[in-house]
């Protein structure tokens, strides 16, 4: 490649163009120029006349800075930069604070994978849209990868459209303001437009026609979603609403996803020069999508790009792969094109495949980079599916389909170069005011490269691209691409209520076959029936992924030195998984902590259903014969009936990989062993301290409390209207009564083990209860317990933070010590007024205590040692009073030594 890295003295492409330098250097030079131009532009922004076809509800000219924002999705394994100007990644066109997050100020990786690795898999990705408007062919792009800083989409003016700045939402904390309308763990919502014609930088001049940017007057609402769940941590979903905000019809609209990867160490000079790309149509159906049948293939339709050899011998390898997939288009039947090219300022090195029937003179001297609106539009709609880059040298002079590549370049191009791709689709039409939805996924996959010598042996020393493909793995990329489509549109879910749940396949993998007659033998029709496996949704978007069962309803009742925990698991145990459509509840965990940080919580008790995974022998398992997990877990009862002839003493744990269970006379898939799904701590009150509160309560056939006949309600329902069958209890004792404890009960499922999807559990911090192990409100009232104050005396040198008396909640943790100080009141009535006085009777502080008697903190309150004048209290002896609404007053003294 070195001979192509120095481009010599090629002829100029136009009089204003940099004639010759490597593209990586060029990007850096133009970055400095673009930033300089941006400063100058913002300093001299001015008003210009709006074009004659002023769009409805869109501003076409900005006189002040638009509300640019670069931020990132970072909850998953892939950290991806996202903007509100039609670019993802933090490369080309990154104009905000030199790559800093507009929310936090942190540096934004372009596409770091895995998170924290410093390995980047993207320079810049961009959204393209082209259409015929009147007699004009127009294309607007976030970035074209050619002129740094060219940016024809811009967010709205921050002065006149404050609602259009980037917004953040999240489902993580239901109590946070970001929770409302959230879809994922990290939603980013942006609006932008191509309607600016002056007043912003980056609009540029059309290379072919020499005119300034002509907008389509498109309004774009961009929503991107990310999750941390194991099955969804490797992709980000983008959902666009495209609106024609002009007064003219937009005809023959095509949209494209443009990607320039530059895979390598973050900001590495050489990262751009050794990428390869291609297109993956389908993969063997993974078990979760096929039900274990190995004769299906699933369409993934994903454009991919990777380092040519993964830099496996370097200090920082980049063995993984990323790709772009179209998830939803405005119509079912659209033309799709896949084009790749190598960009270079030397036109003899600027190359991209072209079909013989479709050869186009780009007017640049090169055959790759589409400069100008007319060339970009041609690429968007050319209906070509380019061959994978590694096959460039295999295109012969007599090839009837593809144009013969320059043989001086073909070998190097097949090995690697600064490659980009465009995945596009269309056509469709938008009338004025009409909108269309589009959804894309940017997906990463692990360990594309595993063989260190693959590229050298099969592309450089010898040329055998098919052998090269055999030594790379699309397995993880394909699996993650499938999950992305499933999260977008859940298979088997009738989202729009039209009676259709999507496409499905019938899998007979659970049917055994006689080895002599090859006739199917059904062992037990209750368990062995053909499986209906939904692999595609109903076409209506869900943007919903698998999640843990809902957390149970819970209550905490404190007594002296103890916490009594009650919960009801009706919702937890009956909720169906969004993908498998079965109730996948596995168990509960009870957590206790001395502060509210997730890392501080420890499991004090757990319960999980007694169930087992069945590992089936597969002679065709990837990587060699072995055992594969296919089915969902089996209960012990199911296994006893299936394989133990009803003998309850039959033990599935006797069968191991070394001693598997065999069904004599059957094929290899009738050899299997069993393993616990979790710890199988299922004997309530015996193997776990958790117990059923009503062990004799019958299981209800009707799960709506209001539907239970009045005469049956004492049998089925608690006094507060919950089903007794789902009631659990746990007592935690030997606790310090003077410090707070944080308590939570989580629910977890068994996941989808056969697909590698681990168990999912509800958040340990969300809706946690804080309680002091002190008498509850009822005990205080019934036993007439007196109010007391602690620590008393309060000493400046007391180690109260270390002892847990203060600084344990997020409201005070991290503040200066003077703002963490607390004196506690215990045995309070649920409603009272607390006053602190000096010995002279001067009021120091007064505050109300009004808490629901059922709240575990109803009998407790604290004072921050701050006076009513917002000053820290001084040393001295003070009186305190607690006055109830009925006029009863309790009185006491406290000492402060500061």
Short mmCIF file of C-alpha atoms in Angstrom, two decimals, residues 341-819:
data_model
loop_
_atom_site.label_atom_id
_atom_site.label_comp_id
_atom_site.label_asym_id
_atom_site.label_seq_id
_atom_site.Cartn_x
_atom_site.Cartn_y
_atom_site.Cartn_z
CA UNK A 341 -15.71 3.72 -2.91
CA UNK A 342 -12.19 4.77 -1.98
CA UNK A 343 -11.81 8.53 -1.71
CA UNK A 344 -8.57 10.21 -2.73
CA UNK A 345 -7.56 13.68 -3.88
CA UNK A 346 -5.59 11.98 -6.62
CA UNK A 347 -8.26 11.08 -9.20
CA UNK A 348 -6.31 8.04 -10.41
CA UNK A 349 -6.64 6.59 -6.89
CA UNK A 350 -10.29 7.57 -6.45
CA UNK A 351 -12.19 4.36 -7.21
CA UNK A 352 -15.52 2.64 -6.75
CA UNK A 353 -17.19 -0.29 -8.53
CA UNK A 354 -19.54 0.58 -11.41
CA UNK A 355 -21.72 -1.76 -13.40
CA UNK A 356 -21.07 -1.77 -17.16
CA UNK A 357 -24.70 -0.88 -17.88
CA UNK A 358 -24.47 2.02 -15.47
CA UNK A 359 -21.04 3.60 -15.97
CA UNK A 360 -21.09 7.28 -15.12
CA UNK A 361 -18.53 9.97 -15.75
CA UNK A 362 -18.39 11.72 -12.37
CA UNK A 363 -16.68 14.76 -13.82
CA UNK A 364 -13.88 14.55 -11.27
CA UNK A 365 -11.37 12.40 -13.12
CA UNK A 366 -12.01 9.62 -10.60
CA UNK A 367 -14.46 6.72 -10.47
CA UNK A 368 -15.30 6.72 -6.78
CA UNK A 369 -16.33 9.81 -4.86
CA UNK A 370 -19.71 11.28 -5.93
CA UNK A 371 -19.23 15.05 -5.79
CA UNK A 372 -22.17 17.37 -6.47
CA UNK A 373 -25.88 16.82 -6.01
CA UNK A 374 -26.38 15.09 -9.36
CA UNK A 375 -23.65 12.50 -8.67
CA UNK A 376 -24.86 11.88 -5.14
CA UNK A 377 -28.41 11.39 -6.37
CA UNK A 378 -27.18 8.95 -9.02
CA UNK A 379 -25.46 6.85 -6.34
CA UNK A 380 -28.54 6.98 -4.10
CA UNK A 381 -30.70 5.47 -6.86
CA UNK A 382 -28.37 3.40 -9.07
CA UNK A 383 -29.77 0.02 -7.86
CA UNK A 384 -26.25 -1.41 -7.67
CA UNK A 385 -25.09 -3.89 -5.08
CA UNK A 386 -21.33 -3.61 -5.21
CA UNK A 387 -19.21 -6.70 -4.76
CA UNK A 388 -17.31 -6.98 -1.47
CA UNK A 389 -14.13 -4.93 -1.61
CA UNK A 390 -11.87 -7.98 -1.26
CA UNK A 391 -13.11 -9.23 -4.67
CA UNK A 392 -11.88 -6.16 -6.59
CA UNK A 393 -8.87 -7.99 -8.05
CA UNK A 394 -11.09 -10.83 -9.23
CA UNK A 395 -13.00 -8.63 -11.71
CA UNK A 396 -11.57 -9.59 -15.10
CA UNK A 397 -11.37 -7.62 -18.32
CA UNK A 398 -14.08 -9.81 -19.84
CA UNK A 399 -16.47 -9.46 -16.91
CA UNK A 400 -19.89 -8.73 -18.40
CA UNK A 401 -21.35 -7.18 -15.27
CA UNK A 402 -18.71 -4.93 -13.72
CA UNK A 403 -16.40 -2.31 -15.14
CA UNK A 404 -12.79 -3.51 -15.28
CA UNK A 405 -10.82 -1.89 -12.41
CA UNK A 406 -7.42 -0.30 -12.86
CA UNK A 407 -5.09 -3.28 -12.46
CA UNK A 408 -2.40 -1.10 -10.91
CA UNK A 409 -4.86 -0.51 -8.08
CA UNK A 410 -6.94 -3.68 -7.94
CA UNK A 411 -4.60 -5.67 -5.70
CA UNK A 412 -4.20 -2.88 -3.16
CA UNK A 413 -7.93 -2.13 -3.22
CA UNK A 414 -8.72 -5.76 -2.47
CA UNK A 415 -6.43 -5.62 0.54
CA UNK A 416 -7.54 -2.32 2.13
CA UNK A 417 -7.89 1.41 1.63
CA UNK A 418 -9.70 4.49 2.98
CA UNK A 419 -13.08 3.02 2.16
CA UNK A 420 -16.59 4.43 2.59
CA UNK A 421 -20.03 3.05 1.78
CA UNK A 422 -23.53 4.30 1.05
CA UNK A 423 -26.58 2.13 1.78
CA UNK A 424 -29.63 3.75 0.20
CA UNK A 425 -33.29 3.12 -0.63
CA UNK A 426 -36.23 4.68 -2.45
CA UNK A 427 -38.13 6.03 -4.28
CA UNK A 428 -41.07 7.54 -2.46
CA UNK A 429 -42.95 10.86 -2.63
CA UNK A 430 -43.83 13.45 -0.03
CA UNK A 431 -46.55 15.99 -0.56
CA UNK A 432 -46.21 19.39 1.18
CA UNK A 433 -46.62 18.84 4.92
CA UNK A 434 -46.46 15.06 4.59
CA UNK A 435 -44.11 12.96 6.76
CA UNK A 436 -42.44 9.57 6.39
CA UNK A 437 -40.81 7.29 9.00
CA UNK A 438 -37.37 5.72 8.53
CA UNK A 439 -35.49 3.54 11.03
CA UNK A 440 -31.84 2.46 10.91
CA UNK A 441 -29.52 0.53 13.17
CA UNK A 442 -25.80 0.96 13.67
CA UNK A 443 -24.54 -2.40 14.88
CA UNK A 444 -21.25 -3.78 16.22
CA UNK A 445 -20.12 -7.39 16.38
CA UNK A 446 -17.26 -8.97 18.26
CA UNK A 447 -14.33 -10.99 16.91
CA UNK A 448 -14.70 -10.64 13.19
CA UNK A 449 -10.95 -11.33 13.02
CA UNK A 450 -9.45 -14.24 14.94
CA UNK A 451 -6.76 -15.57 12.56
CA UNK A 452 -3.62 -13.36 12.65
CA UNK A 453 -2.30 -14.47 9.25
CA UNK A 454 -5.57 -14.48 7.34
CA UNK A 455 -5.14 -11.23 5.38
CA UNK A 456 -1.47 -11.74 4.65
CA UNK A 457 -1.94 -15.35 3.52
CA UNK A 458 -5.17 -14.97 1.56
CA UNK A 459 -5.13 -11.41 0.21
CA UNK A 460 -1.46 -10.33 -0.01
CA UNK A 461 0.88 -13.29 -0.52
CA UNK A 462 -1.83 -15.34 -2.17
CA UNK A 463 -5.10 -14.01 -3.48
CA UNK A 464 -7.98 -16.17 -2.31
CA UNK A 465 -10.81 -13.91 -1.10
CA UNK A 466 -13.21 -16.81 -0.52
CA UNK A 467 -10.71 -18.42 1.82
CA UNK A 468 -10.32 -15.06 3.60
CA UNK A 469 -14.07 -15.00 4.19
CA UNK A 470 -13.95 -18.49 5.70
CA UNK A 471 -11.53 -17.20 8.33
CA UNK A 472 -13.60 -14.23 9.51
CA UNK A 473 -16.79 -14.41 11.55
CA UNK A 474 -20.03 -12.54 10.93
CA UNK A 475 -21.75 -14.51 13.68
CA UNK A 476 -21.90 -11.83 16.36
CA UNK A 477 -22.63 -9.00 13.92
CA UNK A 478 -25.47 -11.02 12.40
CA UNK A 479 -26.90 -11.94 15.79
CA UNK A 480 -26.81 -8.33 16.97
CA UNK A 481 -28.39 -7.16 13.70
CA UNK A 482 -31.22 -9.61 14.29
CA UNK A 483 -31.70 -8.35 17.84
CA UNK A 484 -31.82 -4.78 16.52
CA UNK A 485 -34.69 -5.69 14.20
CA UNK A 486 -36.45 -7.58 17.00
CA UNK A 487 -36.25 -4.64 19.39
CA UNK A 488 -37.60 -2.36 16.67
CA UNK A 489 -40.49 -4.71 15.81
CA UNK A 490 -41.16 -7.47 18.33
CA UNK A 491 -41.97 -10.81 16.62
CA UNK A 492 -45.21 -12.38 17.71
CA UNK A 493 -46.65 -9.11 19.01
CA UNK A 494 -49.75 -7.65 17.38
CA UNK A 495 -48.80 -4.04 17.99
CA UNK A 496 -51.44 -2.36 15.83
CA UNK A 497 -54.27 -4.74 16.75
CA UNK A 498 -54.99 -5.95 13.21
CA UNK A 499 -54.78 -9.65 14.14
CA UNK A 500 -51.31 -10.17 12.61
CA UNK A 501 -48.36 -11.09 14.82
CA UNK A 502 -45.72 -11.30 12.13
CA UNK A 503 -43.94 -14.04 10.19
CA UNK A 504 -43.23 -17.40 11.76
CA UNK A 505 -41.67 -20.76 11.03
CA UNK A 506 -42.51 -24.25 12.23
CA UNK A 507 -39.68 -26.12 13.92
CA UNK A 508 -39.82 -29.88 14.40
CA UNK A 509 -36.58 -30.10 16.33
CA UNK A 510 -38.36 -31.42 19.39
CA UNK A 511 -39.63 -34.48 17.50
CA UNK A 512 -37.47 -37.59 17.73
CA UNK A 513 -36.91 -39.93 14.78
CA UNK A 514 -36.49 -43.68 14.75
CA UNK A 515 -33.01 -44.58 13.48
CA UNK A 516 -34.30 -47.53 11.43
CA UNK A 517 -37.51 -46.34 9.83
CA UNK A 518 -36.77 -42.59 10.15
CA UNK A 519 -40.38 -42.16 11.19
CA UNK A 520 -41.06 -39.36 13.69
CA UNK A 521 -41.80 -40.58 17.19
CA UNK A 522 -43.67 -38.29 19.55
CA UNK A 523 -42.68 -39.26 23.07
CA UNK A 524 -45.32 -37.19 24.85
CA UNK A 525 -47.67 -34.90 22.97
CA UNK A 526 -47.95 -32.65 26.00
CA UNK A 527 -44.33 -31.63 25.64
CA UNK A 528 -43.17 -32.56 22.15
CA UNK A 529 -45.12 -30.60 19.58
CA UNK A 530 -43.90 -28.62 16.57
CA UNK A 531 -42.78 -25.19 17.74
CA UNK A 532 -44.10 -22.01 16.17
CA UNK A 533 -41.22 -19.55 16.11
CA UNK A 534 -41.96 -15.93 15.22
CA UNK A 535 -38.91 -14.40 13.56
CA UNK A 536 -40.31 -11.13 12.20
CA UNK A 537 -42.78 -8.64 13.67
CA UNK A 538 -46.05 -7.31 12.32
CA UNK A 539 -44.51 -4.23 10.69
CA UNK A 540 -45.66 -1.83 13.41
CA UNK A 541 -42.70 -0.51 15.41
CA UNK A 542 -42.37 -1.35 19.08
CA UNK A 543 -38.89 -0.08 20.04
CA UNK A 544 -39.14 -2.34 23.01
CA UNK A 545 -36.68 -4.94 24.17
CA UNK A 546 -36.77 -7.82 26.56
CA UNK A 547 -36.89 -6.58 30.13
CA UNK A 548 -37.00 -8.21 33.54
CA UNK A 549 -40.33 -9.05 35.15
CA UNK A 550 -41.91 -6.10 36.95
CA UNK A 551 -40.64 -5.59 40.48
CA UNK A 552 -43.09 -6.81 43.13
CA UNK A 553 -45.19 -4.50 45.24
CA UNK A 554 -43.44 -4.27 48.61
CA UNK A 555 -43.84 -2.92 52.12
CA UNK A 556 -41.30 -2.49 54.93
CA UNK A 557 -42.42 -2.61 58.58
CA UNK A 558 -39.76 -1.63 61.13
CA UNK A 559 -39.56 -2.80 64.73
CA UNK A 560 -36.76 -2.44 67.25
CA UNK A 561 -33.63 -3.91 65.61
CA UNK A 562 -35.59 -5.58 62.84
CA UNK A 563 -37.12 -4.94 59.44
CA UNK A 564 -40.11 -7.00 58.32
CA UNK A 565 -40.46 -7.10 54.55
CA UNK A 566 -43.61 -8.07 52.75
CA UNK A 567 -44.11 -8.24 49.00
CA UNK A 568 -46.70 -9.36 46.51
CA UNK A 569 -45.44 -10.91 43.27
CA UNK A 570 -48.56 -11.14 41.14
CA UNK A 571 -47.16 -8.89 38.42
CA UNK A 572 -43.67 -10.38 38.67
CA UNK A 573 -44.76 -13.99 38.29
CA UNK A 574 -47.37 -13.57 35.57
CA UNK A 575 -45.80 -11.01 33.19
CA UNK A 576 -44.89 -12.50 29.80
CA UNK A 577 -41.56 -11.96 28.09
CA UNK A 578 -41.91 -9.73 25.05
CA UNK A 579 -40.08 -12.22 22.80
CA UNK A 580 -40.83 -15.73 24.06
CA UNK A 581 -44.41 -14.87 25.14
CA UNK A 582 -44.06 -17.02 28.23
CA UNK A 583 -43.98 -15.96 31.85
CA UNK A 584 -40.23 -16.19 32.39
CA UNK A 585 -40.17 -15.35 36.10
CA UNK A 586 -37.29 -17.08 37.88
CA UNK A 587 -37.14 -15.60 41.36
CA UNK A 588 -36.65 -12.78 43.87
CA UNK A 589 -33.65 -11.26 45.58
CA UNK A 590 -33.82 -9.16 48.74
CA UNK A 591 -31.10 -6.52 49.06
CA UNK A 592 -29.91 -4.49 52.02
CA UNK A 593 -27.52 -1.54 52.08
CA UNK A 594 -26.28 1.19 54.41
CA UNK A 595 -26.41 3.81 51.65
CA UNK A 596 -28.24 4.32 48.39
CA UNK A 597 -25.43 3.48 45.93
CA UNK A 598 -26.00 0.41 43.74
CA UNK A 599 -22.56 -1.03 44.55
CA UNK A 600 -23.35 -0.97 48.28
CA UNK A 601 -26.33 -3.32 48.11
CA UNK A 602 -25.82 -6.94 49.21
CA UNK A 603 -28.15 -9.91 48.81
CA UNK A 604 -29.53 -11.05 52.16
CA UNK A 605 -31.96 -13.65 50.80
CA UNK A 606 -33.11 -15.08 47.50
CA UNK A 607 -35.67 -17.44 46.08
CA UNK A 608 -35.71 -18.99 42.64
CA UNK A 609 -37.87 -21.58 40.95
CA UNK A 610 -36.48 -25.09 40.78
CA UNK A 611 -35.80 -25.52 37.08
CA UNK A 612 -33.15 -26.97 34.82
CA UNK A 613 -31.60 -26.25 31.45
CA UNK A 614 -31.45 -29.10 28.96
CA UNK A 615 -28.25 -29.27 26.88
CA UNK A 616 -28.73 -31.35 23.72
CA UNK A 617 -25.90 -33.03 21.86
CA UNK A 618 -25.40 -31.53 18.39
CA UNK A 619 -22.93 -33.08 15.93
CA UNK A 620 -23.18 -29.96 13.73
CA UNK A 621 -22.46 -27.40 16.43
CA UNK A 622 -20.22 -24.55 15.17
CA UNK A 623 -16.67 -25.28 16.17
CA UNK A 624 -17.32 -29.00 16.44
CA UNK A 625 -19.75 -31.45 17.97
CA UNK A 626 -20.94 -30.64 21.45
CA UNK A 627 -23.88 -29.81 23.65
CA UNK A 628 -26.17 -26.91 22.80
CA UNK A 629 -28.80 -25.15 24.89
CA UNK A 630 -32.00 -24.89 22.85
CA UNK A 631 -35.12 -24.96 25.01
CA UNK A 632 -36.36 -22.75 27.79
CA UNK A 633 -35.79 -24.18 31.28
CA UNK A 634 -37.84 -27.18 32.41
CA UNK A 635 -39.38 -27.48 35.87
CA UNK A 636 -38.51 -30.55 37.87
CA UNK A 637 -42.08 -31.79 37.47
CA UNK A 638 -41.83 -31.58 33.69
CA UNK A 639 -38.57 -33.52 33.63
CA UNK A 640 -39.88 -36.18 35.98
CA UNK A 641 -42.88 -36.74 33.73
CA UNK A 642 -40.77 -36.72 30.56
CA UNK A 643 -37.79 -38.80 31.54
CA UNK A 644 -38.38 -40.19 35.03
CA UNK A 645 -41.60 -42.14 34.37
CA UNK A 646 -43.30 -40.10 37.07
CA UNK A 647 -40.87 -41.23 39.76
CA UNK A 648 -40.43 -38.21 42.04
CA UNK A 649 -37.09 -39.61 43.28
CA UNK A 650 -35.64 -39.29 39.76
CA UNK A 651 -32.84 -36.68 39.89
CA UNK A 652 -31.93 -34.69 36.75
CA UNK A 653 -28.61 -33.67 38.31
CA UNK A 654 -27.34 -37.24 37.95
CA UNK A 655 -26.94 -36.59 34.23
CA UNK A 656 -23.84 -34.60 33.31
CA UNK A 657 -21.78 -34.03 30.12
CA UNK A 658 -19.73 -37.08 31.09
CA UNK A 659 -22.84 -39.11 31.92
CA UNK A 660 -25.63 -37.81 29.64
CA UNK A 661 -29.19 -39.06 29.41
CA UNK A 662 -29.77 -41.18 26.31
CA UNK A 663 -32.98 -42.16 24.57
CA UNK A 664 -32.06 -45.49 23.05
CA UNK A 665 -32.70 -45.96 19.33
CA UNK A 666 -32.83 -42.26 18.52
CA UNK A 667 -30.58 -39.83 16.69
CA UNK A 668 -27.83 -37.83 18.40
CA UNK A 669 -30.23 -35.05 19.35
CA UNK A 670 -31.73 -37.49 21.88
CA UNK A 671 -28.58 -37.26 24.03
CA UNK A 672 -28.64 -34.54 26.66
CA UNK A 673 -27.83 -33.53 30.21
CA UNK A 674 -29.35 -31.14 32.73
CA UNK A 675 -27.99 -28.23 34.77
CA UNK A 676 -29.58 -25.90 37.31
CA UNK A 677 -30.84 -22.65 35.84
CA UNK A 678 -29.95 -20.73 38.99
CA UNK A 679 -29.25 -21.92 42.55
CA UNK A 680 -32.68 -23.58 42.86
CA UNK A 681 -33.23 -22.15 46.32
CA UNK A 682 -36.88 -23.00 46.01
CA UNK A 683 -37.83 -24.49 49.38
CA UNK A 684 -39.42 -21.53 51.05
CA UNK A 685 -38.54 -21.32 54.72
CA UNK A 686 -36.00 -24.16 54.35
CA UNK A 687 -33.34 -23.49 51.70
CA UNK A 688 -34.15 -19.78 51.89
CA UNK A 689 -35.37 -17.62 54.79
CA UNK A 690 -38.03 -16.19 52.50
CA UNK A 691 -41.43 -17.70 53.29
CA UNK A 692 -44.93 -17.67 51.94
CA UNK A 693 -47.05 -15.38 54.07
CA UNK A 694 -50.13 -17.54 53.35
CA UNK A 695 -48.75 -21.01 52.51
CA UNK A 696 -52.19 -22.60 52.23
CA UNK A 697 -53.72 -19.94 49.97
CA UNK A 698 -55.05 -21.42 46.70
CA UNK A 699 -53.68 -20.30 43.38
CA UNK A 700 -56.28 -18.03 41.76
CA UNK A 701 -57.62 -18.86 38.32
CA UNK A 702 -58.77 -15.25 37.92
CA UNK A 703 -56.10 -12.58 38.35
CA UNK A 704 -58.39 -9.56 38.63
CA UNK A 705 -59.20 -8.92 42.29
CA UNK A 706 -62.45 -7.14 41.44
CA UNK A 707 -63.66 -10.27 39.61
CA UNK A 708 -63.40 -12.49 42.69
CA UNK A 709 -66.88 -13.20 44.13
CA UNK A 710 -67.48 -11.39 47.40
CA UNK A 711 -67.93 -14.63 49.34
CA UNK A 712 -64.55 -15.94 48.11
CA UNK A 713 -62.50 -12.84 48.80
CA UNK A 714 -61.42 -13.80 52.35
CA UNK A 715 -59.98 -17.01 50.83
CA UNK A 716 -58.09 -15.34 48.01
CA UNK A 717 -57.44 -11.74 49.03
CA UNK A 718 -55.64 -9.92 51.83
CA UNK A 719 -57.41 -7.17 53.74
CA UNK A 720 -55.80 -4.59 51.44
CA UNK A 721 -56.94 -6.42 48.29
CA UNK A 722 -53.86 -8.38 47.17
CA UNK A 723 -53.86 -12.06 46.20
CA UNK A 724 -52.67 -14.15 49.15
CA UNK A 725 -51.07 -16.76 46.90
CA UNK A 726 -48.41 -14.26 45.77
CA UNK A 727 -47.63 -12.90 49.25
CA UNK A 728 -44.09 -13.35 50.63
CA UNK A 729 -42.36 -12.26 53.82
CA UNK A 730 -38.84 -11.97 55.22
CA UNK A 731 -37.57 -10.79 58.60
CA UNK A 732 -34.10 -9.22 58.84
CA UNK A 733 -32.88 -8.96 62.42
CA UNK A 734 -29.78 -7.95 64.39
CA UNK A 735 -29.86 -4.47 62.87
CA UNK A 736 -28.74 -1.23 64.48
CA UNK A 737 -31.86 0.80 65.29
CA UNK A 738 -30.12 4.17 65.05
CA UNK A 739 -28.95 4.07 61.40
CA UNK A 740 -30.86 3.94 58.12
CA UNK A 741 -31.03 0.84 55.94
CA UNK A 742 -31.94 0.79 52.26
CA UNK A 743 -34.08 -2.18 51.28
CA UNK A 744 -35.27 -3.48 47.93
CA UNK A 745 -36.83 -6.63 46.48
CA UNK A 746 -35.99 -7.36 42.87
CA UNK A 747 -37.48 -9.82 40.41
CA UNK A 748 -35.41 -11.66 37.82
CA UNK A 749 -36.12 -13.95 34.89
CA UNK A 750 -34.29 -16.88 33.34
CA UNK A 751 -33.42 -14.88 30.25
CA UNK A 752 -32.94 -16.70 26.99
CA UNK A 753 -29.99 -18.98 27.71
CA UNK A 754 -29.94 -20.56 24.27
CA UNK A 755 -29.30 -17.17 22.66
CA UNK A 756 -26.73 -16.03 25.17
CA UNK A 757 -29.22 -13.59 26.73
CA UNK A 758 -28.57 -13.73 30.44
CA UNK A 759 -31.02 -13.32 33.26
CA UNK A 760 -32.47 -9.83 33.56
CA UNK A 761 -33.18 -8.30 36.95
CA UNK A 762 -35.02 -5.18 38.03
CA UNK A 763 -32.98 -2.27 39.31
CA UNK A 764 -31.68 -2.60 42.85
CA UNK A 765 -31.88 1.16 43.43
CA UNK A 766 -35.19 2.11 41.79
CA UNK A 767 -38.01 2.35 44.34
CA UNK A 768 -35.79 1.20 47.20
CA UNK A 769 -37.22 1.84 50.68
CA UNK A 770 -35.21 3.52 53.44
CA UNK A 771 -36.06 2.53 57.00
CA UNK A 772 -34.72 2.77 60.54
CA UNK A 773 -35.13 -0.45 62.57
CA UNK A 774 -37.14 1.39 65.19
CA UNK A 775 -40.71 0.87 66.39
CA UNK A 776 -43.27 1.69 63.73
CA UNK A 777 -46.05 4.24 64.10
CA UNK A 778 -48.56 1.67 65.40
CA UNK A 779 -46.14 0.39 68.06
CA UNK A 780 -45.26 3.91 69.14
CA UNK A 781 -48.93 4.75 69.61
CA UNK A 782 -50.03 1.48 71.21
CA UNK A 783 -47.06 1.33 73.62
CA UNK A 784 -46.97 5.09 74.23
CA UNK A 785 -43.25 5.13 73.50
CA UNK A 786 -41.50 8.44 74.28
CA UNK A 787 -39.60 10.48 71.71
CA UNK A 788 -35.81 10.41 72.05
CA UNK A 789 -32.95 12.21 70.32
CA UNK A 790 -29.56 10.90 69.21
CA UNK A 791 -26.60 11.35 69.08
CA UNK A 792 -26.90 13.31 72.31
CA UNK A 793 -24.59 15.02 72.99
CA UNK A 794 -23.65 15.82 69.41
CA UNK A 795 -19.88 16.32 69.18
CA UNK A 796 -17.94 18.04 66.42
CA UNK A 797 -15.31 15.28 66.58
CA UNK A 798 -17.83 12.44 66.52
CA UNK A 799 -17.33 9.96 63.67
CA UNK A 800 -21.00 10.05 62.78
CA UNK A 801 -20.48 9.70 59.04
CA UNK A 802 -18.42 6.53 59.44
CA UNK A 803 -20.96 5.20 61.96
CA UNK A 804 -23.83 5.73 59.54
CA UNK A 805 -25.67 8.52 61.30
CA UNK A 806 -25.20 11.02 58.46
CA UNK A 807 -24.03 11.42 54.86
CA UNK A 808 -25.58 8.18 53.65
CA UNK A 809 -28.11 9.48 51.12
CA UNK A 810 -27.66 11.21 47.79
CA UNK A 811 -29.08 14.46 49.18
CA UNK A 812 -26.10 14.89 51.54
CA UNK A 813 -23.34 12.60 50.27
CA UNK A 814 -20.54 14.63 48.71
CA UNK A 815 -21.43 17.87 50.45
CA UNK A 816 -19.16 19.60 52.92
CA UNK A 817 -19.24 18.03 56.43
CA UNK A 818 -21.16 20.99 57.84
CA UNK A 819 -23.99 20.21 55.41
#
